Amino acid sequence: MQSSFSDRLLWGATDALDTVMAHSIRQSLSLKDCTRLELEYQHDVPSTPIETLYIHIPFCHTLCRFCSFHKVKFNDALARDYFTALRAEIRAVVAKGYRFNRVYIGGGTTTILEDELVHTIELIKSLTEIREVSCESDPIYFNDGHPQRLVGLVDRMSIGVQSFEDRILKATGRFEKFGSGQQQADYVLRAIELFPTVNLDMMYGFAVQTPSSVAADLAHTLSLQPDQITTYPLTTGFGKNHKKAGCLAGDPHALWPQFMAVKQTLQPHYTMEFPWTFSRNFGPGVDNKYVLDGEDCFGVGSGAFGRFGQQFRISSFTIEDYIAMINRQQSGTGYVKHIDAKALMQHQLMLMMGHGKLDNRLFKQHTGKSLWQAFPLEMLYLKAAGAISAQGQDYLTTDKGQFIALKMFSGFLSGMDYLREQARDLPQLSQTRL
């Protein structure tokens, strides 16, 4: 298909953005300057609740080819020891005075031991006054597991489908793991019957996809009428995961027409809250909204991150090391990484662009600077790329601006991959912290 001059300008702008983001991520998220957390949870317990308690379950029966999250092959004895340690850490965190608004349980395969997961959620609800629990799951759990055991405990179930197209499922190794696209659609319908809010994670940007095939995949998704649909571009990153995920990815310039296919397919029936997440606009309102990566959160469990204030907190990425630390009544968090103010402002810029409006007054209220004072070069770039249009002192995000926000979000996910890659190489602490 012949590209337009406007498209070529956008490609150049986003190529430059990718280069700048990769350089910025390597600088701002390098763990070379991270420090060990010597005092148990420090003395900086916030006076107000942290938005999210993130819990990581790092076990899977088989490992997906493109997944960069912390996970290991399932071992029953190790997993049960892990859950015991996890609950001990949760008790310690709450005893220190930390409070949370909601819980997000991710993995790995969170439902790999239902009884342990149920016990853990029940413990949290007995100790805290959280308003909702979100849990990730794979599709086949709703065929092979007992999801009814989680009814009343989980408010929002997020199911990682990625695609209903069999050729993509086969290329990613998910066909043999979870079944055909039609089988997974049947599993999703069972989940929708059980839980108040169901989100489906979908991906695009695979080498075999075209805008029309992306639209067809999402039309299948729409036919199931989930409460939310999250659409991620395949993230290749630039570290060790690049080769593994990169062999599945298509031409990065193909993402722009595929993104427009996503919007045009979903928007008649779903409201775009961010360029990567959509909530249905029919029926009763959706109560349990998308949990945004990068918001203030406290991480527990091996392989978890926390971010609140101006710091990342990093848990041990070795499960045996994590269990040993908890058994010695040490913090599961091993390291702290300072985040500079510029990086936090860039994250806020991404969110505002995703929401569709750069609100100058609100930005200045949070940062003490106007948009042009904080981001003179970035604002020039956005105007030149046709990403924003002026509305008084503020700016509205165009379709191209929404796509750039999506690329920024993809860069954020690459940054998390980069953090995980480095965290795996940090020294173990169970034998050195007393």
CSV table of C-alpha atoms in Angstrom, one decimal:
chain,number,residue,atom,x,y,z
A,1,MET,CA,0.0,0.0,0.0
A,2,GLN,CA,1.4,3.4,-1.0
A,3,SER,CA,2.1,5.7,2.0
A,4,SER,CA,1.1,9.3,2.1
A,5,PHE,CA,3.5,12.2,2.8
A,6,SER,CA,1.7,12.8,6.1
A,7,ASP,CA,2.2,9.2,7.1
A,8,ARG,CA,5.9,9.4,6.2
A,9,LEU,CA,6.2,12.5,8.4
A,10,LEU,CA,4.6,10.6,11.3
A,11,TRP,CA,7.0,7.6,10.8
A,12,GLY,CA,9.9,10.0,11.0
A,13,ALA,CA,8.6,11.6,14.1
A,14,THR,CA,7.8,8.3,15.9
A,15,ASP,CA,11.2,6.8,14.8
A,16,ALA,CA,12.9,9.8,16.4
A,17,LEU,CA,10.7,9.3,19.5
A,18,ASP,CA,11.7,5.6,19.8
A,19,THR,CA,15.4,6.6,19.7
A,20,VAL,CA,15.0,9.3,22.2
A,21,MET,CA,12.9,7.1,24.5
A,22,ALA,CA,15.4,4.3,24.4
A,23,HIS,CA,18.2,6.6,25.4
A,24,SER,CA,16.1,8.2,28.1
A,25,ILE,CA,15.1,4.8,29.5
A,26,ARG,CA,18.7,3.6,29.7
A,27,GLN,CA,19.6,6.7,31.6
A,28,SER,CA,16.7,7.2,33.9
A,29,LEU,CA,16.0,3.5,34.7
A,30,SER,CA,19.5,2.3,35.0
A,31,LEU,CA,20.0,0.3,38.3
A,32,LYS,CA,23.7,1.1,38.5
A,33,ASP,CA,22.9,3.7,41.1
A,34,CYS,CA,20.2,1.8,43.1
A,35,THR,CA,20.8,1.3,46.8
A,36,ARG,CA,20.0,-1.5,49.2
A,37,LEU,CA,17.1,-1.1,51.5
A,38,GLU,CA,18.9,-1.6,54.8
A,39,LEU,CA,16.0,-0.7,57.1
A,40,GLU,CA,12.8,-2.8,57.0
A,41,TYR,CA,10.3,-0.7,55.0
A,42,GLN,CA,12.2,2.4,56.2
A,43,HIS,CA,10.2,5.0,58.1
A,44,ASP,CA,8.5,6.7,55.2
A,45,VAL,CA,5.0,5.2,55.5
A,46,PRO,CA,2.7,7.6,53.6
A,47,SER,CA,0.0,9.3,55.7
A,48,THR,CA,-2.6,8.6,52.9
A,49,PRO,CA,-3.3,5.2,51.3
A,50,ILE,CA,-1.1,4.1,48.3
A,51,GLU,CA,-3.4,3.5,45.4
A,52,THR,CA,-2.5,-0.1,44.6
A,53,LEU,CA,-0.9,-3.1,46.4
A,54,TYR,CA,0.6,-5.2,43.6
A,55,ILE,CA,1.1,-8.9,44.3
A,56,HIS,CA,3.3,-11.0,42.0
A,57,ILE,CA,2.8,-14.7,41.5
A,58,PRO,CA,5.8,-16.0,39.5
A,59,PHE,CA,4.8,-19.5,38.4
A,60,CYS,CA,3.6,-20.9,35.1
A,61,HIS,CA,3.1,-24.5,33.8
A,62,THR,CA,4.7,-23.4,30.5
A,63,LEU,CA,6.4,-20.2,29.5
A,64,CYS,CA,5.1,-17.9,26.7
A,65,ARG,CA,7.7,-16.9,24.1
A,66,PHE,CA,7.2,-13.2,24.2
A,67,CYS,CA,6.6,-12.7,27.9
A,68,SER,CA,9.3,-10.8,29.8
A,69,PHE,CA,7.7,-10.9,33.2
A,70,HIS,CA,9.4,-12.7,36.1
A,71,LYS,CA,8.2,-16.3,36.0
A,72,VAL,CA,9.6,-19.8,36.5
A,73,LYS,CA,8.3,-23.3,35.8
A,74,PHE,CA,5.7,-24.5,38.4
A,75,ASN,CA,7.0,-26.5,41.4
A,76,ASP,CA,4.2,-27.4,43.9
A,77,ALA,CA,6.4,-27.4,47.0
A,78,LEU,CA,8.2,-24.2,46.1
A,79,ALA,CA,5.0,-22.4,45.2
A,80,ARG,CA,3.3,-23.3,48.5
A,81,ASP,CA,6.4,-22.1,50.4
A,82,TYR,CA,6.2,-18.9,48.3
A,83,PHE,CA,2.6,-18.3,49.1
A,84,THR,CA,3.3,-18.7,52.8
A,85,ALA,CA,6.1,-16.2,52.6
A,86,LEU,CA,3.9,-13.8,50.5
A,87,ARG,CA,1.2,-13.8,53.2
A,88,ALA,CA,3.8,-13.2,55.9
A,89,GLU,CA,5.1,-10.1,53.9
A,90,ILE,CA,1.6,-8.8,53.5
A,91,ARG,CA,1.0,-9.0,57.2
A,92,ALA,CA,4.3,-7.2,57.9
A,93,VAL,CA,3.5,-4.4,55.4
A,94,VAL,CA,0.0,-3.8,56.9
A,95,ALA,CA,1.5,-3.9,60.5
A,96,LYS,CA,3.9,-1.2,59.5
A,97,GLY,CA,1.0,1.1,58.7
A,98,TYR,CA,0.8,0.9,54.9
A,99,ARG,CA,-2.8,1.3,53.6
A,100,PHE,CA,-4.1,0.7,50.1
A,101,ASN,CA,-7.2,1.4,48.0
A,102,ARG,CA,-7.1,-1.6,45.8
A,103,VAL,CA,-5.2,-4.8,45.0
A,104,TYR,CA,-3.8,-6.0,41.7
A,105,ILE,CA,-2.6,-9.6,41.4
A,106,GLY,CA,-0.4,-10.4,38.4
A,107,GLY,CA,2.1,-13.0,37.2
A,108,GLY,CA,3.0,-15.5,36.1
A,109,THR,CA,-0.2,-17.5,36.4
A,110,THR,CA,-2.0,-16.1,39.4
A,111,THR,CA,-4.5,-18.9,39.6
A,112,ILE,CA,-1.9,-21.7,39.5
A,113,LEU,CA,-2.8,-22.8,43.1
A,114,GLU,CA,-6.4,-21.8,43.7
A,115,ASP,CA,-6.5,-22.6,47.4
A,116,GLU,CA,-3.4,-20.5,48.1
A,117,LEU,CA,-4.8,-17.6,46.1
A,118,VAL,CA,-8.1,-17.7,47.9
A,119,HIS,CA,-6.4,-17.8,51.3
A,120,THR,CA,-4.2,-14.8,50.3
A,121,ILE,CA,-7.1,-12.7,49.1
A,122,GLU,CA,-9.2,-13.6,52.2
A,123,LEU,CA,-6.2,-12.5,54.4
A,124,ILE,CA,-5.9,-9.1,52.6
A,125,LYS,CA,-9.7,-8.5,53.0
A,126,SER,CA,-9.4,-9.3,56.7
A,127,LEU,CA,-6.6,-6.9,57.2
A,128,THR,CA,-7.5,-3.9,55.0
A,129,GLU,CA,-10.4,-1.9,53.7
A,130,ILE,CA,-9.6,-2.2,50.0
A,131,ARG,CA,-12.4,-1.2,47.5
A,132,GLU,CA,-11.6,-3.8,44.8
A,133,VAL,CA,-9.4,-6.7,43.8
A,134,SER,CA,-8.2,-7.2,40.2
A,135,CYS,CA,-6.6,-10.4,39.1
A,136,GLU,CA,-4.9,-11.6,35.9
A,137,SER,CA,-5.7,-15.0,34.4
A,138,ASP,CA,-5.1,-17.1,31.4
A,139,PRO,CA,-8.1,-18.2,29.3
A,140,ILE,CA,-7.9,-21.9,29.9
A,141,TYR,CA,-8.4,-21.4,33.6
A,142,PHE,CA,-12.1,-21.0,33.0
A,143,ASN,CA,-12.2,-24.4,31.5
A,144,ASP,CA,-9.7,-26.4,33.6
A,145,GLY,CA,-10.0,-24.5,36.9
A,146,HIS,CA,-12.7,-23.7,39.5
A,147,PRO,CA,-13.2,-19.9,38.9
A,148,GLN,CA,-16.4,-20.0,41.0
A,149,ARG,CA,-14.1,-20.2,44.1
A,150,LEU,CA,-13.0,-16.6,43.3
A,151,VAL,CA,-16.5,-15.2,43.0
A,152,GLY,CA,-17.0,-12.6,45.7
A,153,LEU,CA,-13.3,-12.2,46.1
A,154,VAL,CA,-12.2,-10.8,42.7
A,155,ASP,CA,-14.0,-7.8,41.3
A,156,ARG,CA,-12.1,-7.4,38.1
A,157,MET,CA,-10.8,-10.3,36.1
A,158,SER,CA,-8.2,-9.5,33.3
A,159,ILE,CA,-7.8,-12.3,30.8
A,160,GLY,CA,-4.7,-12.4,28.6
A,161,VAL,CA,-6.1,-13.6,25.3
A,162,GLN,CA,-3.8,-11.5,23.0
A,163,SER,CA,-5.5,-12.8,19.9
A,164,PHE,CA,-8.3,-15.0,18.7
A,165,GLU,CA,-6.5,-15.6,15.4
A,166,ASP,CA,-5.2,-19.2,15.3
A,167,ARG,CA,-2.1,-18.4,13.2
A,168,ILE,CA,-1.0,-15.8,15.8
A,169,LEU,CA,-1.7,-18.2,18.7
A,170,LYS,CA,0.4,-20.8,16.9
A,171,ALA,CA,3.3,-18.4,16.3
A,172,THR,CA,3.4,-17.4,19.9
A,173,GLY,CA,3.0,-20.9,21.3
A,174,ARG,CA,-0.4,-20.1,22.9
A,175,PHE,CA,-2.4,-22.5,20.6
A,176,GLU,CA,-1.0,-25.6,22.2
A,177,LYS,CA,-1.1,-24.0,25.7
A,178,PHE,CA,-4.7,-22.5,25.7
A,179,GLY,CA,-6.4,-23.9,22.6
A,180,SER,CA,-7.9,-22.4,19.5
A,181,GLY,CA,-9.3,-18.9,19.3
A,182,GLN,CA,-12.9,-20.3,19.3
A,183,GLN,CA,-12.1,-22.4,22.4
A,184,GLN,CA,-10.7,-19.4,24.2
A,185,ALA,CA,-13.8,-17.3,23.2
A,186,ASP,CA,-16.0,-20.0,24.9
A,187,TYR,CA,-13.8,-19.8,28.0
A,188,VAL,CA,-14.1,-16.0,28.1
A,189,LEU,CA,-17.9,-16.2,28.0
A,190,ARG,CA,-17.8,-18.4,31.2
A,191,ALA,CA,-15.7,-15.7,32.9
A,192,ILE,CA,-18.1,-12.9,31.9
A,193,GLU,CA,-21.0,-14.8,33.5
A,194,LEU,CA,-19.1,-15.0,36.9
A,195,PHE,CA,-17.3,-11.7,37.5
A,196,PRO,CA,-18.5,-8.1,37.8
A,197,THR,CA,-15.9,-6.7,35.4
A,198,VAL,CA,-14.0,-8.7,32.8
A,199,ASN,CA,-11.1,-7.1,30.8
A,200,LEU,CA,-9.6,-8.8,27.7
A,201,ASP,CA,-6.0,-8.1,26.9
A,202,MET,CA,-5.4,-8.0,23.1
A,203,MET,CA,-2.2,-7.4,21.2
A,204,TYR,CA,-1.4,-6.2,17.7
A,205,GLY,CA,1.8,-5.5,15.7
A,206,PHE,CA,2.6,-9.1,14.8
A,207,ALA,CA,4.3,-9.7,11.5
A,208,VAL,CA,1.4,-11.5,10.0
A,209,GLN,CA,-1.2,-8.8,10.8
A,210,THR,CA,-2.7,-6.2,8.6
A,211,PRO,CA,-5.2,-3.4,9.6
A,212,SER,CA,-8.1,-5.6,8.3
A,213,SER,CA,-7.0,-8.7,10.3
A,214,VAL,CA,-6.6,-6.5,13.4
A,215,ALA,CA,-10.1,-5.3,12.9
A,216,ALA,CA,-11.4,-8.8,12.4
A,217,ASP,CA,-9.7,-10.0,15.6
A,218,LEU,CA,-11.3,-7.1,17.5
A,219,ALA,CA,-14.7,-7.7,15.9
A,220,HIS,CA,-14.5,-11.2,17.4
A,221,THR,CA,-13.6,-9.6,20.7
A,222,LEU,CA,-16.6,-7.3,20.5
A,223,SER,CA,-19.0,-10.1,19.9
A,224,LEU,CA,-18.2,-11.4,23.4
A,225,GLN,CA,-19.2,-8.0,25.0
A,226,PRO,CA,-16.5,-7.8,27.7
A,227,ASP,CA,-16.6,-4.8,30.0
A,228,GLN,CA,-13.2,-3.6,29.0
A,229,ILE,CA,-10.7,-4.3,26.1
A,230,THR,CA,-7.1,-3.4,26.5
A,231,THR,CA,-5.1,-3.3,23.2
A,232,TYR,CA,-1.3,-3.4,23.5
A,233,PRO,CA,1.2,-3.1,20.6
A,234,LEU,CA,3.7,-5.9,20.8
A,235,THR,CA,6.5,-4.5,22.9
A,236,THR,CA,10.0,-5.7,21.7
A,237,GLY,CA,12.1,-3.4,24.0
A,238,PHE,CA,15.8,-3.1,23.4
A,239,GLY,CA,17.3,-5.5,25.9
A,240,LYS,CA,17.5,-9.3,26.0
A,241,ASN,CA,13.8,-9.6,25.3
A,242,HIS,CA,14.2,-7.8,22.0
A,243,LYS,CA,15.4,-10.8,20.0
A,244,LYS,CA,12.7,-13.1,21.5
A,245,ALA,CA,9.8,-10.7,20.9
A,246,GLY,CA,11.3,-9.1,17.8
A,247,CYS,CA,11.1,-12.2,15.7
A,248,LEU,CA,7.3,-12.0,16.1
A,249,ALA,CA,7.0,-8.3,15.4
A,250,GLY,CA,6.0,-6.7,12.1
A,251,ASP,CA,7.3,-3.4,10.6
A,252,PRO,CA,7.0,-0.7,13.3
A,253,HIS,CA,5.6,1.6,10.6
A,254,ALA,CA,2.6,-0.7,10.3
A,255,LEU,CA,1.5,0.1,13.8
A,256,TRP,CA,-0.1,3.5,12.8
A,257,PRO,CA,-2.7,2.0,10.4
A,258,GLN,CA,-3.3,-0.9,12.8
A,259,PHE,CA,-3.9,1.6,15.6
A,260,MET,CA,-6.5,3.4,13.5
A,261,ALA,CA,-8.1,0.1,12.8
A,262,VAL,CA,-8.3,-0.5,16.5
A,263,LYS,CA,-10.0,2.9,17.1
A,264,GLN,CA,-12.4,2.6,14.2
A,265,THR,CA,-13.5,-0.9,15.2
A,266,LEU,CA,-13.9,-0.3,18.9
A,267,GLN,CA,-15.1,3.3,19.3
A,268,PRO,CA,-18.7,2.8,18.1
A,269,HIS,CA,-19.3,0.5,21.0
A,270,TYR,CA,-16.6,1.3,23.6
A,271,THR,CA,-15.2,4.6,25.1
A,272,MET,CA,-11.5,5.1,24.6
A,273,GLU,CA,-10.1,6.1,28.1
A,274,PHE,CA,-6.6,5.8,26.9
A,275,PRO,CA,-5.3,4.9,23.4
A,276,TRP,CA,-4.7,1.4,24.8
A,277,THR,CA,-7.8,0.8,26.9
A,278,PHE,CA,-11.5,0.9,26.1
A,279,SER,CA,-14.6,0.5,28.3
A,280,ARG,CA,-18.0,-0.5,26.9
A,281,ASN,CA,-20.6,2.4,26.5
A,282,PHE,CA,-23.7,0.2,26.7
A,283,GLY,CA,-25.4,-1.4,29.7
A,284,PRO,CA,-24.7,-0.6,33.3
A,285,GLY,CA,-21.6,1.6,34.0
A,286,VAL,CA,-18.2,-0.2,34.4
A,287,ASP,CA,-17.3,0.2,38.1
A,288,ASN,CA,-13.8,-1.3,38.2
A,289,LYS,CA,-11.7,0.6,35.8
A,290,TYR,CA,-8.4,-0.2,34.1
A,291,VAL,CA,-5.4,-0.4,36.5
A,292,LEU,CA,-2.8,1.8,34.9
A,293,ASP,CA,0.8,0.6,34.9
A,294,GLY,CA,3.0,3.2,36.6
A,295,GLU,CA,0.5,4.6,39.1
A,296,ASP,CA,1.5,4.7,42.8
A,297,CYS,CA,1.8,1.2,44.0
A,298,PHE,CA,3.5,-1.0,46.6
A,299,GLY,CA,4.9,-4.3,45.3
A,300,VAL,CA,5.1,-7.6,47.3
A,301,GLY,CA,6.4,-10.9,46.2
A,302,SER,CA,9.4,-12.0,44.2
A,303,GLY,CA,9.7,-10.0,41.0
A,304,ALA,CA,7.5,-7.2,42.2
A,305,PHE,CA,8.1,-3.4,41.7
A,306,GLY,CA,6.7,-0.6,43.7
A,307,ARG,CA,6.6,3.0,42.8
A,308,PHE,CA,5.4,5.8,45.0
A,309,GLY,CA,6.9,9.3,45.7
A,310,GLN,CA,10.1,9.6,43.8
A,311,GLN,CA,11.4,6.0,44.1
A,312,PHE,CA,11.1,2.5,42.6
A,313,ARG,CA,11.3,-0.3,45.1
A,314,ILE,CA,12.5,-3.7,43.8
A,315,SER,CA,11.9,-7.1,45.3
A,316,SER,CA,14.2,-10.0,44.9
A,317,PHE,CA,14.0,-11.8,41.6
A,318,THR,CA,15.2,-15.1,43.0
A,319,ILE,CA,12.3,-16.9,44.7
A,320,GLU,CA,14.5,-18.9,47.2
A,321,ASP,CA,16.2,-15.6,48.1
A,322,TYR,CA,12.8,-13.9,48.6
A,323,ILE,CA,11.5,-16.7,50.8
A,324,ALA,CA,14.7,-16.7,52.9
A,325,MET,CA,14.4,-13.0,53.5
A,326,ILE,CA,10.8,-13.2,54.6
A,327,ASN,CA,11.6,-16.2,56.9
A,328,ARG,CA,14.3,-14.0,58.6
A,329,GLN,CA,11.6,-11.3,59.0
A,330,GLN,CA,13.4,-9.0,56.5
A,331,SER,CA,11.7,-6.8,53.9
A,332,GLY,CA,10.9,-8.5,50.7
A,333,THR,CA,12.0,-5.3,49.0
A,334,GLY,CA,15.7,-5.4,48.4
A,335,TYR,CA,16.6,-2.2,46.5
A,336,VAL,CA,15.5,1.3,46.0
A,337,LYS,CA,16.0,3.4,42.8
A,338,HIS,CA,15.5,7.2,42.9
A,339,ILE,CA,13.3,8.7,40.1
A,340,ASP,CA,14.1,12.2,39.0
A,341,ALA,CA,11.4,14.8,38.7
A,342,LYS,CA,11.8,15.1,34.9
A,343,ALA,CA,10.9,11.4,34.4
A,344,LEU,CA,7.8,11.8,36.6
A,345,MET,CA,6.7,14.9,34.6
A,346,GLN,CA,7.2,12.9,31.3
A,347,HIS,CA,5.0,10.2,32.7
A,348,GLN,CA,2.3,12.8,33.5
A,349,LEU,CA,2.6,14.2,30.0
A,350,MET,CA,2.0,10.7,28.6
A,351,LEU,CA,-1.1,10.3,30.7
A,352,MET,CA,-2.5,13.7,29.7
A,353,MET,CA,-1.9,13.0,26.1
A,354,GLY,CA,-3.6,9.6,26.5
A,355,HIS,CA,-6.6,11.3,28.1
A,356,GLY,CA,-6.9,13.6,25.1
A,357,LYS,CA,-6.0,17.0,26.6
A,358,LEU,CA,-2.9,18.8,27.8
A,359,ASP,CA,-4.3,20.9,30.6
A,360,ASN,CA,-1.8,23.7,31.3
A,361,ARG,CA,-3.4,24.8,34.6
A,362,LEU,CA,-3.6,21.3,36.0
A,363,PHE,CA,0.0,20.5,34.9
A,364,LYS,CA,1.3,23.7,36.5
A,365,GLN,CA,-0.7,22.8,39.7
A,366,HIS,CA,1.1,19.5,39.9
A,367,THR,CA,4.6,20.5,38.8
A,368,GLY,CA,5.0,24.3,39.3
A,369,LYS,CA,5.7,24.7,35.6
A,370,SER,CA,3.8,25.3,32.5
A,371,LEU,CA,3.9,22.8,29.7
A,372,TRP,CA,6.2,25.0,27.6
A,373,GLN,CA,8.5,25.6,30.6
A,374,ALA,CA,8.8,21.9,31.4
A,375,PHE,CA,8.9,20.6,27.9
A,376,PRO,CA,10.0,23.2,25.3
A,377,LEU,CA,11.5,20.8,22.9
A,378,GLU,CA,8.8,18.1,23.4
A,379,MET,CA,6.1,20.7,22.8
A,380,LEU,CA,7.8,21.9,19.6
A,381,TYR,CA,8.0,18.2,18.5
A,382,LEU,CA,4.3,17.6,19.2
A,383,LYS,CA,3.2,20.6,17.3
A,384,ALA,CA,5.4,19.8,14.3
A,385,ALA,CA,4.2,16.2,14.2
A,386,GLY,CA,0.5,17.4,14.2
A,387,ALA,CA,0.0,15.6,17.5
A,388,ILE,CA,-1.7,18.5,19.4
A,389,SER,CA,-4.0,21.4,18.5
A,390,ALA,CA,-4.3,24.6,20.6
A,391,GLN,CA,-7.5,25.3,22.6
A,392,GLY,CA,-6.9,28.5,24.5
A,393,GLN,CA,-4.0,27.9,26.9
A,394,ASP,CA,-4.5,24.1,26.6
A,395,TYR,CA,-4.0,21.5,23.8
A,396,LEU,CA,-6.2,18.8,22.5
A,397,THR,CA,-4.6,15.5,21.3
A,398,THR,CA,-5.2,14.5,17.7
A,399,ASP,CA,-5.3,11.0,16.3
A,400,LYS,CA,-1.6,11.3,15.7
A,401,GLY,CA,-1.1,12.5,19.2
A,402,GLN,CA,-3.0,9.6,20.6
A,403,PHE,CA,-0.7,7.3,18.6
A,404,ILE,CA,2.4,9.1,20.0
A,405,ALA,CA,0.9,8.6,23.5
A,406,LEU,CA,0.6,4.9,22.7
A,407,LYS,CA,4.2,4.8,21.5
A,408,MET,CA,5.2,6.5,24.8
A,409,PHE,CA,3.2,4.0,26.7
A,410,SER,CA,4.9,1.2,24.8
A,411,GLY,CA,8.2,2.8,25.7
A,412,PHE,CA,7.1,2.8,29.4
A,413,LEU,CA,6.5,-1.0,29.1
A,414,SER,CA,10.0,-1.4,27.5
A,415,GLY,CA,11.3,0.5,30.5
A,416,MET,CA,9.7,-2.0,32.8
A,417,ASP,CA,11.3,-4.8,30.8
A,418,TYR,CA,14.6,-3.1,31.1
A,419,LEU,CA,14.2,-2.8,34.9
A,420,ARG,CA,13.3,-6.5,35.2
A,421,GLU,CA,16.3,-7.5,33.1
A,422,GLN,CA,18.7,-5.6,35.4
A,423,ALA,CA,16.9,-6.7,38.6
A,424,ARG,CA,17.6,-10.3,37.8
A,425,ASP,CA,21.3,-9.6,38.0
A,426,LEU,CA,21.2,-7.7,41.3
A,427,PRO,CA,23.1,-9.5,44.2
A,428,GLN,CA,20.9,-11.7,46.5
A,429,LEU,CA,20.4,-10.2,49.9
A,430,SER,CA,19.3,-13.1,52.1
A,431,GLN,CA,22.8,-13.9,53.2
A,432,THR,CA,24.1,-10.4,53.5
A,433,ARG,CA,21.3,-8.4,55.3
A,434,LEU,CA,21.2,-8.9,59.1
